[in-house]
Short mmCIF file of C-alpha atoms in Angstrom, two decimals:
data_model
loop_
_atom_site.label_atom_id
_atom_site.label_comp_id
_atom_site.label_asym_id
_atom_site.label_seq_id
_atom_site.Cartn_x
_atom_site.Cartn_y
_atom_site.Cartn_z
CA ASP A 305 -118.51 144.62 -138.32
CA SER A 306 -116.03 142.31 -138.91
CA ALA A 307 -115.17 143.94 -142.41
CA ASN A 308 -114.46 147.28 -140.36
CA ALA A 309 -112.43 145.73 -138.05
CA ALA A 310 -110.42 144.03 -140.98
CA ALA A 311 -110.10 147.41 -142.68
CA LYS A 312 -108.70 149.04 -139.44
CA GLY A 313 -106.10 146.21 -138.91
CA ASP A 314 -104.96 146.37 -142.77
CA GLU A 315 -104.63 150.24 -142.02
CA LEU A 316 -102.57 149.51 -138.99
CA ASP A 317 -100.41 147.21 -140.74
CA LEU A 318 -100.04 149.60 -143.71
CA LEU A 319 -98.89 152.40 -141.04
CA ALA A 320 -96.61 149.83 -139.25
CA ASP A 321 -94.87 148.97 -142.61
CA ARG A 322 -94.29 152.57 -143.52
CA PHE A 323 -92.98 153.31 -140.16
CA ARG A 324 -90.60 150.36 -140.40
CA ARG A 325 -89.35 151.58 -143.91
CA MET A 326 -89.25 155.08 -142.71
CA ALA A 327 -87.09 153.82 -139.84
CA ALA A 328 -84.71 151.71 -142.12
CA ARG A 329 -84.34 154.80 -144.24
CA ILE A 330 -83.28 157.01 -141.45
CA GLU A 331 -80.90 154.44 -139.95
CA HIS A 332 -79.37 154.16 -143.54
CA GLN A 333 -79.01 157.86 -143.66
CA LEU A 334 -77.42 157.80 -140.19
CA ASN A 335 -74.97 155.33 -141.03
CA ASN A 336 -73.79 157.25 -144.29
CA LEU A 337 -73.48 160.39 -141.99
CA LYS A 338 -71.42 158.46 -139.55
CA ASN A 339 -69.20 157.10 -142.36
CA ASN A 340 -68.84 160.51 -144.03
CA ASP A 341 -67.85 161.91 -140.68
CA ARG A 342 -65.37 159.27 -140.05
CA GLN A 343 -63.78 159.71 -143.60
CA ARG A 344 -63.84 163.50 -142.96
CA ARG A 345 -61.81 163.14 -139.67
CA GLU A 346 -59.32 160.79 -141.20
CA MET A 347 -58.55 163.08 -144.35
CA ILE A 348 -58.18 166.20 -141.70
CA ALA A 349 -55.60 163.94 -139.46
CA ASN A 350 -53.87 163.02 -142.69
CA VAL A 351 -53.72 166.27 -144.03
CA SER A 352 -52.79 167.79 -140.51
CA HIS A 353 -49.82 165.30 -140.28
CA ASP A 354 -48.81 165.85 -143.94
CA LEU A 355 -48.56 169.76 -143.33
CA ARG A 356 -47.18 169.66 -139.81
CA THR A 357 -44.29 167.44 -140.53
CA PRO A 358 -42.42 169.82 -142.98
CA LEU A 359 -43.40 172.73 -141.17
CA THR A 360 -41.99 171.56 -138.13
CA THR A 361 -38.50 171.05 -140.04
CA LEU A 362 -38.77 174.54 -141.53
CA HIS A 363 -39.56 176.11 -138.17
CA GLY A 364 -36.46 174.56 -136.81
CA TYR A 365 -34.14 175.94 -139.36
CA LEU A 366 -35.58 179.22 -139.10
CA GLU A 367 -35.46 179.04 -135.42
CA THR A 368 -31.80 178.12 -135.66
CA LEU A 369 -31.04 181.03 -138.33
CA GLN A 370 -33.08 183.49 -135.92
CA LEU A 371 -30.91 182.30 -132.79
CA ARG A 372 -27.75 181.99 -134.44
CA LYS A 373 -27.75 184.68 -136.96
CA HIS A 374 -25.07 186.90 -135.34
CA ARG A 375 -22.53 184.19 -135.38
CA MET A 376 -23.20 182.89 -138.81
CA ASP A 377 -21.61 184.29 -141.96
CA ALA A 378 -23.43 185.04 -145.11
CA ALA A 379 -22.81 181.70 -146.51
CA GLU A 380 -24.17 179.87 -143.61
CA GLN A 381 -27.11 181.96 -143.36
CA ALA A 382 -27.83 181.20 -147.05
CA ALA A 383 -27.32 177.39 -146.42
CA TYR A 384 -29.97 177.48 -143.56
CA LEU A 385 -32.30 179.60 -145.93
CA ASN A 386 -32.02 177.30 -148.86
CA VAL A 387 -32.77 174.17 -146.91
CA ALA A 388 -35.67 176.03 -145.30
#
């Protein structure tokens, strides 16, 4: 039954090849997911920084206006609001 053994060997080789190709596809998909996640994190960090910087300045002007509003005349208040 060497023909039968050869057929079983061919079948195992075929299964092993399919398994290797499947593993390669999964690895490729995983690498794509990791890359997409890295890009998403970078974008979120950049957007967060781009929003936080002007908002911090705006918050500072409005906080100063709120703390000093009773000591500021209308022109000074308007100047702070125009900057903010």
